[in-house]
Amino acid sequence: MSIVVCGSLAFDTIMVFGDRFKNHILPEQIHILNVAFLVPDMRREFGGCAGNIGYNLKLLGENPIVMATVGDDFEPYRRRFDALGLSLAHVRQVEGSYTAQAFITTDLDDNQITAFHPGAMTQSHLNRIDEVTGARLGIVAPDGRDGMLAHARQFVEAGIPFVFDPGQGLPMFSGDELMAFLRMATYCSVNDYEARLLAERTGRSIESLASEVDALIVTLGAEGSQIFTSGERIDVPCVKADEVVDPTGCGDAYRAGLLYGIEHGYDWQTTGRLASLMGSVKIGFRGGQNHAPTRDELAARYVAAFGDAPW
């Protein structure tokens, strides 16, 4: 049985600005914004929400099914999938397009400015959930708009519970569409900014929105996370990282821990703690897929942080 991860596969070009954006962006001049950031540190990484989530699930011992659309330039990523033992069965190449590309600039406060070219991702609706066999759980992560809508409906039609993870794709949807997602989903996961936007778009409080799903998870960065379920709020602490290097992909690592915990029937406290641990491990490495702890090492880190073993 597998977890279906619907979302983007992308190449991330990550740049580090050795200052703070707030020192260079004047609020009173925002209407004529024209800034340039010197970024001597630049690298290209494998990324995309589906790629990052799938990578972290593989670290946890799962064999996820990544469902995505890619372009003619996908070959380096294809070789990586082969090396990692990740299935390419539901990765569709769209001829005449680029694989999605993210250009991310991070400042010293870990704020990020991102430019994103969706490329083949806009054709994600070409993939169908009913083409997958043996799936027990899924996630609709940021992807092409039509694909996200279609895959949510198809999960429901197939009777497969799924996590709605709108991420940076949230602004693409109206309040009514977001409510429709929540009513189809079994779980929803957002960060604190996305939670505020979700509440604003729908005109509902987070506590009220949580009643639409079995659990609504809100990540708070260094402040940990909150899980709203069964009318209660579970506060999950942030696991102290060995080193804070790069936040890119931390949310995806968290969601992999979330999916693993749900799939294995963990209670919400344990699931949230595992998700928090995965995010803290990732933040110590550049890019979304360069951390490589073994499953035993992850268990040992969990014990060190919380005092008991998750498996």
Coordinates of C-alpha atoms in Angstrom, one line a residue:
M1 CA 0.0 0.0 0.0
S2 CA 1.3 3.5 -0.9
I3 CA 0.9 7.2 -0.2
V4 CA 0.1 9.2 -3.4
V5 CA 1.9 12.5 -3.4
C6 CA 0.3 14.9 -5.9
G7 CA 2.3 18.1 -6.5
S8 CA 5.2 19.7 -8.3
L9 CA 8.6 18.5 -9.3
A10 CA 10.8 21.4 -9.8
F11 CA 14.4 22.6 -10.1
D12 CA 15.1 25.2 -7.4
T13 CA 17.7 27.9 -8.0
I14 CA 18.5 29.1 -4.4
M15 CA 20.3 32.3 -3.7
V16 CA 21.3 33.7 -0.3
F17 CA 21.2 37.5 0.3
G18 CA 23.7 38.4 3.0
D19 CA 21.5 41.1 4.5
R20 CA 17.9 41.7 5.4
F21 CA 15.2 42.5 2.9
K22 CA 13.7 45.0 5.3
N23 CA 16.8 47.1 5.1
H24 CA 16.4 47.6 1.4
I25 CA 12.6 47.7 0.8
L26 CA 11.1 51.1 1.8
P27 CA 7.4 50.7 2.7
E28 CA 6.5 54.2 1.6
Q29 CA 8.1 53.5 -1.8
I30 CA 6.5 50.1 -2.4
H31 CA 4.4 51.5 -5.3
I32 CA 7.7 52.1 -7.3
L33 CA 9.6 49.1 -6.1
N34 CA 12.9 48.6 -8.0
V35 CA 15.4 46.7 -6.0
A36 CA 18.3 44.4 -6.7
F37 CA 19.9 42.0 -4.3
L38 CA 23.5 40.9 -4.6
V39 CA 23.5 37.1 -4.1
P40 CA 27.1 35.7 -4.3
D41 CA 25.9 32.3 -3.0
M42 CA 23.8 30.4 -5.6
R43 CA 23.1 26.8 -6.2
R44 CA 20.6 24.6 -8.1
E45 CA 18.7 21.9 -6.2
F46 CA 16.1 19.2 -6.9
G47 CA 12.8 20.4 -5.4
G48 CA 9.1 20.8 -5.9
C49 CA 6.6 19.9 -3.1
A50 CA 6.0 16.4 -4.4
G51 CA 9.7 15.7 -4.9
N52 CA 10.6 16.9 -1.4
I53 CA 7.7 15.1 0.3
G54 CA 8.5 11.9 -1.6
Y55 CA 12.1 12.2 -0.7
N56 CA 11.4 12.5 3.0
L57 CA 8.9 9.7 3.0
K58 CA 11.6 7.5 1.4
L59 CA 13.9 8.4 4.3
L60 CA 11.2 7.2 6.7
G61 CA 11.0 3.8 4.9
E62 CA 7.9 4.4 2.7
N63 CA 7.6 3.8 -1.0
P64 CA 5.5 6.8 -2.1
I65 CA 3.9 7.3 -5.5
V66 CA 4.8 10.7 -6.8
M67 CA 2.3 12.1 -9.3
A68 CA 3.5 15.1 -11.3
T69 CA 4.1 16.5 -14.8
V70 CA 7.5 17.5 -16.0
G71 CA 9.2 19.0 -19.1
D72 CA 11.8 18.1 -21.6
D73 CA 14.6 19.1 -19.2
F74 CA 13.7 16.5 -16.6
E75 CA 16.5 14.0 -17.3
P76 CA 18.7 14.9 -14.3
Y77 CA 15.8 14.6 -12.0
R78 CA 14.8 11.3 -13.6
R79 CA 18.3 9.9 -12.8
R80 CA 17.9 11.0 -9.2
F81 CA 14.5 9.2 -8.9
D82 CA 16.2 6.1 -10.2
A83 CA 19.1 6.4 -7.7
L84 CA 16.6 6.9 -4.8
G85 CA 14.4 4.0 -5.9
L86 CA 11.4 6.3 -6.3
S87 CA 8.8 5.2 -8.9
L88 CA 8.4 7.2 -12.1
A89 CA 5.2 5.4 -13.1
H90 CA 3.0 8.5 -12.5
V91 CA 5.5 11.2 -13.6
R92 CA 4.3 12.4 -17.0
Q93 CA 6.5 14.3 -19.4
V94 CA 4.8 17.1 -21.3
E95 CA 6.6 17.7 -24.6
G96 CA 7.6 21.2 -25.5
S97 CA 7.6 22.5 -21.9
Y98 CA 10.1 23.1 -19.0
T99 CA 9.9 21.3 -15.7
A100 CA 8.7 23.8 -13.1
Q101 CA 11.5 26.2 -12.0
A102 CA 11.7 28.1 -8.7
F103 CA 14.1 31.0 -8.1
I104 CA 14.4 31.5 -4.4
T105 CA 16.2 34.3 -2.6
T106 CA 16.6 34.0 1.2
D107 CA 17.8 36.7 3.6
L108 CA 19.5 36.5 7.0
D109 CA 16.1 36.4 8.8
D110 CA 15.1 33.4 6.6
N111 CA 12.5 35.5 4.8
Q112 CA 12.1 34.3 1.2
I113 CA 11.3 36.0 -2.1
T114 CA 10.4 33.4 -4.8
A115 CA 9.8 33.7 -8.6
F116 CA 8.1 30.5 -9.9
H117 CA 7.7 29.3 -13.5
P118 CA 5.1 26.5 -13.5
G119 CA 6.0 25.0 -16.9
A120 CA 4.6 21.5 -17.3
M121 CA 3.0 21.7 -13.9
T122 CA 0.0 23.5 -15.5
Q123 CA -0.8 20.2 -17.1
S124 CA -1.0 18.2 -13.9
H125 CA -4.7 17.5 -14.5
L126 CA -3.6 15.0 -17.2
N127 CA -2.7 12.6 -14.4
R128 CA -5.5 10.7 -12.7
I129 CA -5.9 9.1 -9.3
D130 CA -7.8 6.2 -10.7
E131 CA -4.7 5.2 -12.6
V132 CA -3.0 4.3 -9.2
T133 CA -3.5 0.9 -7.5
G134 CA -3.0 0.1 -3.9
A135 CA -3.2 3.7 -2.5
R136 CA -4.4 4.2 1.1
L137 CA -3.6 7.9 1.6
G138 CA -2.8 10.9 -0.5
I139 CA -1.9 14.6 -0.4
V140 CA -2.8 17.4 -2.7
A141 CA 0.2 19.7 -2.5
P142 CA 0.8 22.8 -4.6
D143 CA 0.5 22.0 -8.2
G144 CA -1.4 23.2 -11.3
R145 CA -4.7 24.7 -10.4
D146 CA -6.8 22.3 -12.5
G147 CA -4.8 19.4 -11.3
M148 CA -5.4 20.3 -7.6
L149 CA -9.1 20.5 -8.1
A150 CA -9.3 17.3 -10.2
H151 CA -7.1 15.3 -7.8
A152 CA -9.1 16.3 -4.8
R153 CA -12.3 15.1 -6.5
Q154 CA -10.7 11.9 -7.7
F155 CA -9.4 11.1 -4.2
V156 CA -13.0 11.4 -2.9
E157 CA -14.4 9.3 -5.8
A158 CA -11.8 6.6 -5.0
G159 CA -12.5 6.7 -1.3
I160 CA -8.9 7.6 -0.4
P161 CA -8.4 10.0 2.5
F162 CA -6.1 12.9 1.7
V163 CA -4.3 15.9 3.1
F164 CA -5.1 19.3 1.5
D165 CA -1.9 21.2 1.5
P166 CA -2.5 24.4 -0.5
G167 CA 0.8 26.1 0.3
Q168 CA 1.8 28.9 -2.0
G169 CA -1.0 27.9 -4.3
L170 CA -3.6 29.0 -1.9
P171 CA -4.1 32.5 -3.6
M172 CA -5.3 30.7 -6.8
F173 CA -8.5 29.7 -5.1
S174 CA -11.6 31.7 -4.0
G175 CA -13.2 31.3 -0.6
D176 CA -15.9 29.0 -2.0
E177 CA -13.3 26.8 -3.7
L178 CA -11.2 26.6 -0.5
M179 CA -14.3 25.5 1.4
A180 CA -15.0 22.9 -1.2
F181 CA -11.4 21.5 -0.8
L182 CA -11.9 21.4 3.0
R183 CA -15.2 19.5 2.7
M184 CA -13.5 16.9 0.4
A185 CA -10.3 16.6 2.4
T186 CA -9.8 14.5 5.5
Y187 CA -7.0 16.7 6.8
C188 CA -5.6 20.1 6.0
S189 CA -2.1 21.5 6.6
V190 CA -1.0 25.1 6.3
N191 CA 1.6 27.4 7.8
D192 CA 0.6 30.4 10.0
Y193 CA 0.5 32.9 7.1
E194 CA -1.6 30.5 5.0
A195 CA -3.9 29.9 7.9
R196 CA -4.6 33.6 8.2
L197 CA -5.2 33.8 4.4
L198 CA -7.4 30.8 4.5
A199 CA -9.5 32.3 7.3
E200 CA -9.7 35.7 5.4
R201 CA -10.8 34.1 2.1
T202 CA -13.4 31.9 3.7
G203 CA -14.7 34.3 6.4
R204 CA -14.3 31.5 9.0
S205 CA -12.0 31.2 12.0
I206 CA -9.4 28.5 12.1
E207 CA -11.3 26.7 14.8
S208 CA -14.4 26.8 12.7
L209 CA -12.6 25.6 9.6
A210 CA -11.1 22.7 11.6
S211 CA -14.6 21.3 12.1
E212 CA -14.7 20.6 8.3
V213 CA -11.8 18.0 8.6
D214 CA -10.6 15.4 10.9
A215 CA -7.6 17.6 11.7
L216 CA -6.3 21.0 10.7
I217 CA -2.6 21.5 11.2
V218 CA -0.9 24.9 11.4
T219 CA 2.9 25.1 11.4
L220 CA 4.5 28.0 13.2
G221 CA 8.1 27.8 12.3
A222 CA 10.4 28.0 15.4
E223 CA 7.3 28.2 17.6
G224 CA 6.3 24.6 16.7
S225 CA 2.8 23.7 15.3
Q226 CA -0.8 23.3 16.4
I227 CA -3.2 20.5 15.5
F228 CA -6.9 21.3 15.7
T229 CA -8.9 18.1 16.0
S230 CA -12.1 16.9 17.7
G231 CA -12.7 20.4 19.1
E232 CA -9.3 20.5 20.8
R233 CA -5.9 22.1 20.1
I234 CA -2.7 20.1 20.5
D235 CA 0.4 22.2 20.8
V236 CA 3.5 20.5 19.3
P237 CA 6.9 21.9 20.2
C238 CA 9.6 22.7 17.7
V239 CA 12.5 20.3 17.8
K240 CA 15.8 22.2 18.3
A241 CA 17.9 21.9 15.2
D242 CA 21.5 21.1 15.3
E243 CA 22.1 24.0 13.0
V244 CA 19.8 26.5 11.1
V245 CA 21.1 26.6 7.5
D246 CA 18.2 26.8 5.1
P247 CA 14.4 26.7 5.6
T248 CA 13.7 25.7 2.0
G249 CA 11.7 22.4 2.0
C250 CA 11.1 22.3 5.8
G251 CA 7.3 22.4 5.3
D252 CA 7.5 19.5 2.9
A253 CA 9.6 17.5 5.4
Y254 CA 7.0 18.3 8.1
R255 CA 4.3 17.0 5.8
A256 CA 6.1 13.8 5.1
G257 CA 6.2 13.1 8.9
L258 CA 2.5 14.0 9.0
L259 CA 1.7 11.5 6.3
Y260 CA 3.8 8.8 7.8
G261 CA 2.1 9.2 11.2
I262 CA -1.4 9.2 9.7
E263 CA -0.6 6.1 7.6
H264 CA 0.8 4.2 10.6
G265 CA -2.1 5.1 12.9
Y266 CA -0.1 7.2 15.3
D267 CA -2.0 9.5 17.7
W268 CA -1.8 13.2 16.9
Q269 CA 0.7 14.1 19.5
T270 CA 3.2 11.5 18.1
T271 CA 2.4 12.4 14.5
G272 CA 3.0 16.1 15.2
R273 CA 6.2 15.4 17.0
L274 CA 7.5 13.2 14.1
A275 CA 6.6 15.9 11.6
S276 CA 8.4 18.5 13.8
L277 CA 11.5 16.3 13.9
M278 CA 11.6 15.9 10.1
G279 CA 11.5 19.7 9.7
S280 CA 14.2 20.2 12.2
V281 CA 16.5 17.7 10.5
K282 CA 16.0 19.3 7.1
I283 CA 16.7 22.9 8.2
G284 CA 20.3 21.9 9.0
F285 CA 21.0 21.4 5.2
R286 CA 20.8 23.4 2.1
G287 CA 18.1 22.6 -0.4
G288 CA 15.1 20.4 0.1
Q289 CA 16.7 17.0 -0.5
N290 CA 20.3 17.0 0.9
H291 CA 19.7 15.7 4.4
A292 CA 20.1 11.9 4.5
P293 CA 19.6 10.4 8.0
T294 CA 18.9 6.7 8.3
R295 CA 15.6 5.5 9.8
D296 CA 17.5 4.5 12.9
E297 CA 19.0 7.9 13.2
L298 CA 15.6 9.5 13.0
A299 CA 14.3 7.2 15.7
A300 CA 17.3 8.1 17.9
R301 CA 16.6 11.8 17.4
Y302 CA 13.0 11.4 18.2
V303 CA 13.9 9.6 21.5
A304 CA 16.4 12.4 22.4
A305 CA 13.7 15.0 21.8
F306 CA 10.7 13.3 23.3
G307 CA 11.8 10.4 25.4
D308 CA 10.1 7.5 23.6
A309 CA 10.5 5.8 20.3
P310 CA 8.0 6.3 17.4
W311 CA 8.6 2.8 16.0

